[in-house]
Amino acid sequence: MNAAPSVRAVIARHCRELLADPLLHGDPTLRDIAAQCHQPLRVLLVGNVSTGKSTLLNALIAGPLAATAFEETTSSVTWYHGPEPADPVLPDPGHRSVTTDFPLAGRVMLGDSPGLNTLSDNPRETLRMLGGSDLTGAAAAFVCVLVGGRVDQWAEGLEELAAFSAGPFDLVGNIVAVMAKVDEVDEAVEDIERRVSGDTTATFRFAAVNQLMAAAARTGAVDDRIVATLDRLRTLPVMHGRSAPAWDRLAEEVGTALPPGHLKALEQVVGAPAWLPALVAATAGMTTTGAVAEQFERMSRIRSLEAVLSDLADDSDLFTSTAAVLRLRRLAARLKPRPAALVRARLADLTATMHTSGLHRRAAARLVRHTDVGSGLTEHERAAAQALLRWPDAGADGGGTSDRATAAEVDVGAVLARWTAYEADPFRDSRSREVAALVIETARHRLRTTTRQEES
Ligand SMILES: Nc1nc2c(ncn2[C@@H]2O[C@H](COP(=O)(O)OP(=O)(O)OP(=O)(O)O)[C@@H](O)[C@H]2O)c(=O)[nH]1
Ligand SMILES: [Mg+2]
């Protein structure tokens, strides 16, 4: 399989050539778009003050590098990235960057941002990244950190952000809604997830996370004191009731049986006591900090968020190129007529070439994977369509996840027949029909190519 050059590499080349023109020489937006196209996927964490963005960031980078506190803390955008690129170009001179190794390093750059709902000047930085400025699109994906167990009051904002950044490819998934501080919500995580996915029409991805426990597990905060305290709590009859007692009640029960500070240390890594009974039960018999930290990490569900981010990174070319094209369009709208015409000519060049049709197919593959496009078809039929849509440029980002069927294994004739019947249904919505048309076109193209290869 010959991997096509990534679209973002082509966009970067256009940007570099434009920068060489005296009319656009040194344009900071062009410079940053070119840089963005060579960097891992830029993902910005956004949300209100004290929703736990920096705590979540620390969990994702597995180190206590971002300052956290129960007050307005983060005042500028900081990008956390792996050793490569060592000294990345950043979207704005006011942004900072920190090099650190973490599970998703090399695949994503994570940006921590100031909280939104404050009267201070700090949100201006975040707002510039979200919409209506030269920095819009400088992050290709967003993790929106919400609290309170509800997304309905946020649905509109998420839909707006999704619409604003979807670009020409009807993109899904570049907005990830994270329900944070789930320990403070009086509802099981699974129920929250089920309710949220039923409540909203926007096609954002969703994960519920206890980032406090995740950060504790990964930053060495689960120490011997935590193990000893859990051990002690396990012996208390109040821990085996239906609901968890408040921390001060626990302090009374524990009395002097634990050294001072032990219970407080546990409170700091667990948050509200709601999850304590489950934690105490799950860590029974565990004597090492490593085993207990592993349990913290498992319960925190941080890995399900990482799986979503990893899935985004698989389509880094699609997300980054979409953001870059949108940035170029907005740049053209801002520039004087002559330089604007140069940028527009490059955009026309990009869309006229084969490159963007590959992106359309990738976006369609995401629609089949993450929305109800293709509903009524079997899992196998949907997976076959996804594999086909990713052909021949599947692997351009280093390959998708292994559970996806590879294009070589697909029965192309069967896909063609099944999706032709699917498209013919007069009750299909236009998006489903468009995707079906793309599947059919790709299948026909594949059949033609295979026949030609067999003949030669
Ligand atoms: N109970 C609970 N508290 C949390 C959780 N995550 C973070 N916190 C606490 O919430 C407070 C705010 O956390 P930060 O991570 O600083 O929040 P932020 O969104 O970065 O805040 P700003 O930078 O000011 O916008 C801190 O006291 C954290 O310890 C959680 O999952 N559960
Ligand atoms: Mg913060």
PDB file of C-alpha atoms and ligand atoms in Angstrom, residues 47-56 67-75 112-116 180-184 209-213 268 270-272, ligand 1:
ATOM      1  CA  GLY A  47     -13.546  25.101  30.803  1.00  0.00           C
ATOM      2  CA  ASN A  48     -14.570  27.313  33.683  1.00  0.00           C
ATOM      3  CA  VAL A  49     -12.294  28.275  36.576  1.00  0.00           C
ATOM      4  CA  SER A  50     -11.505  25.427  38.991  1.00  0.00           C
ATOM      5  CA  THR A  51     -13.227  22.710  36.996  1.00  0.00           C
ATOM      6  CA  GLY A  52     -10.000  20.716  37.270  1.00  0.00           C
ATOM      7  CA  LYS A  53      -8.340  21.393  33.904  1.00  0.00           C
ATOM      8  CA  SER A  54      -4.830  21.584  35.331  1.00  0.00           C
ATOM      9  CA  THR A  55      -5.436  18.528  37.518  1.00  0.00           C
ATOM     10  CA  LEU A  56      -6.592  16.625  34.429  1.00  0.00           C
ATOM     11  CA  ALA A  67      -0.226  24.407  39.329  1.00  0.00           C
ATOM     12  CA  THR A  68      -3.621  23.536  40.784  1.00  0.00           C
ATOM     13  CA  ALA A  69      -5.665  25.208  43.532  1.00  0.00           C
ATOM     14  CA  PHE A  70      -9.218  25.897  44.554  1.00  0.00           C
ATOM     15  CA  GLU A  71      -9.059  29.448  43.207  1.00  0.00           C
ATOM     16  CA  GLU A  72      -8.324  31.047  39.855  1.00  0.00           C
ATOM     17  CA  THR A  73      -4.891  29.627  39.095  1.00  0.00           C
ATOM     18  CA  THR A  74      -3.918  29.261  35.445  1.00  0.00           C
ATOM     19  CA  SER A  75      -3.341  32.634  33.791  1.00  0.00           C
ATOM     20  CA  ASP A 112      -3.706  24.024  29.589  1.00  0.00           C
ATOM     21  CA  SER A 113      -5.719  27.248  29.486  1.00  0.00           C
ATOM     22  CA  PRO A 114      -7.105  29.891  31.870  1.00  0.00           C
ATOM     23  CA  GLY A 115     -10.685  29.319  33.079  1.00  0.00           C
ATOM     24  CA  LEU A 116     -13.532  31.093  31.294  1.00  0.00           C
ATOM     25  CA  ALA A 180     -14.873  16.030  35.666  1.00  0.00           C
ATOM     26  CA  LYS A 181     -14.980  15.779  39.460  1.00  0.00           C
ATOM     27  CA  VAL A 182     -17.398  12.885  39.133  1.00  0.00           C
ATOM     28  CA  ASP A 183     -16.795  12.047  42.799  1.00  0.00           C
ATOM     29  CA  GLU A 184     -18.923  15.100  43.638  1.00  0.00           C
ATOM     30  CA  VAL A 209     -13.245  11.176  34.714  1.00  0.00           C
ATOM     31  CA  ASN A 210     -12.140  11.454  38.319  1.00  0.00           C
ATOM     32  CA  GLN A 211      -9.014  13.414  37.485  1.00  0.00           C
ATOM     33  CA  LEU A 212      -8.046  13.893  41.123  1.00  0.00           C
ATOM     34  CA  MET A 213      -7.570  10.150  41.590  1.00  0.00           C
ATOM     35  CA  GLN A 268      -6.672  15.321  49.068  1.00  0.00           C
ATOM     36  CA  VAL A 270      -9.908  11.188  46.736  1.00  0.00           C
ATOM     37  CA  GLY A 271     -11.994  14.386  46.906  1.00  0.00           C
ATOM     38  CA  ALA A 272     -15.577  13.850  48.031  1.00  0.00           C
TER      39      ALA A 272
HETATM   40  N1  LIG B   1     -13.311  16.576  44.371  1.00  0.00           N
HETATM   41  C1  LIG B   1     -12.509  16.794  43.329  1.00  0.00           C
HETATM   42  N2  LIG B   1     -11.743  17.875  43.290  1.00  0.00           N
HETATM   43  C2  LIG B   1     -10.943  18.084  42.237  1.00  0.00           C
HETATM   44  C3  LIG B   1     -10.911  17.175  41.150  1.00  0.00           C
HETATM   45  N3  LIG B   1     -10.049  17.652  40.233  1.00  0.00           N
HETATM   46  C4  LIG B   1      -9.551  18.800  40.722  1.00  0.00           C
HETATM   47  N4  LIG B   1     -10.078  19.071  41.935  1.00  0.00           N
HETATM   48  C5  LIG B   1      -9.794  20.224  42.796  1.00  0.00           C
HETATM   49  O1  LIG B   1     -10.377  21.375  42.191  1.00  0.00           O
HETATM   50  C6  LIG B   1      -9.559  22.522  42.408  1.00  0.00           C
HETATM   51  C7  LIG B   1      -9.266  23.200  41.097  1.00  0.00           C
HETATM   52  O2  LIG B   1      -8.466  22.353  40.305  1.00  0.00           O
HETATM   53  P1  LIG B   1      -7.549  22.923  39.126  1.00  0.00           P
HETATM   54  O3  LIG B   1      -7.012  21.738  38.415  1.00  0.00           O
HETATM   55  O4  LIG B   1      -6.591  23.939  39.638  1.00  0.00           O
HETATM   56  O5  LIG B   1      -8.666  23.631  38.239  1.00  0.00           O
HETATM   57  P2  LIG B   1      -8.479  24.517  36.901  1.00  0.00           P
HETATM   58  O6  LIG B   1      -9.667  24.223  36.049  1.00  0.00           O
HETATM   59  O7  LIG B   1      -7.155  24.301  36.306  1.00  0.00           O
HETATM   60  O8  LIG B   1      -8.620  26.004  37.480  1.00  0.00           O
HETATM   61  P3  LIG B   1      -8.101  27.415  36.821  1.00  0.00           P
HETATM   62  O9  LIG B   1      -6.709  27.206  36.351  1.00  0.00           O
HETATM   63  O10 LIG B   1      -8.186  28.401  37.924  1.00  0.00           O
HETATM   64  O11 LIG B   1      -9.065  27.726  35.724  1.00  0.00           O
HETATM   65  C8  LIG B   1      -8.291  22.014  43.121  1.00  0.00           C
HETATM   66  O12 LIG B   1      -8.462  22.259  44.510  1.00  0.00           O
HETATM   67  C9  LIG B   1      -8.300  20.526  42.846  1.00  0.00           C
HETATM   68  O13 LIG B   1      -7.674  19.779  43.849  1.00  0.00           O
HETATM   69  C10 LIG B   1     -11.760  16.009  41.211  1.00  0.00           C
HETATM   70  O14 LIG B   1     -11.788  15.149  40.325  1.00  0.00           O
HETATM   71  N5  LIG B   1     -12.516  15.877  42.330  1.00  0.00           N
END
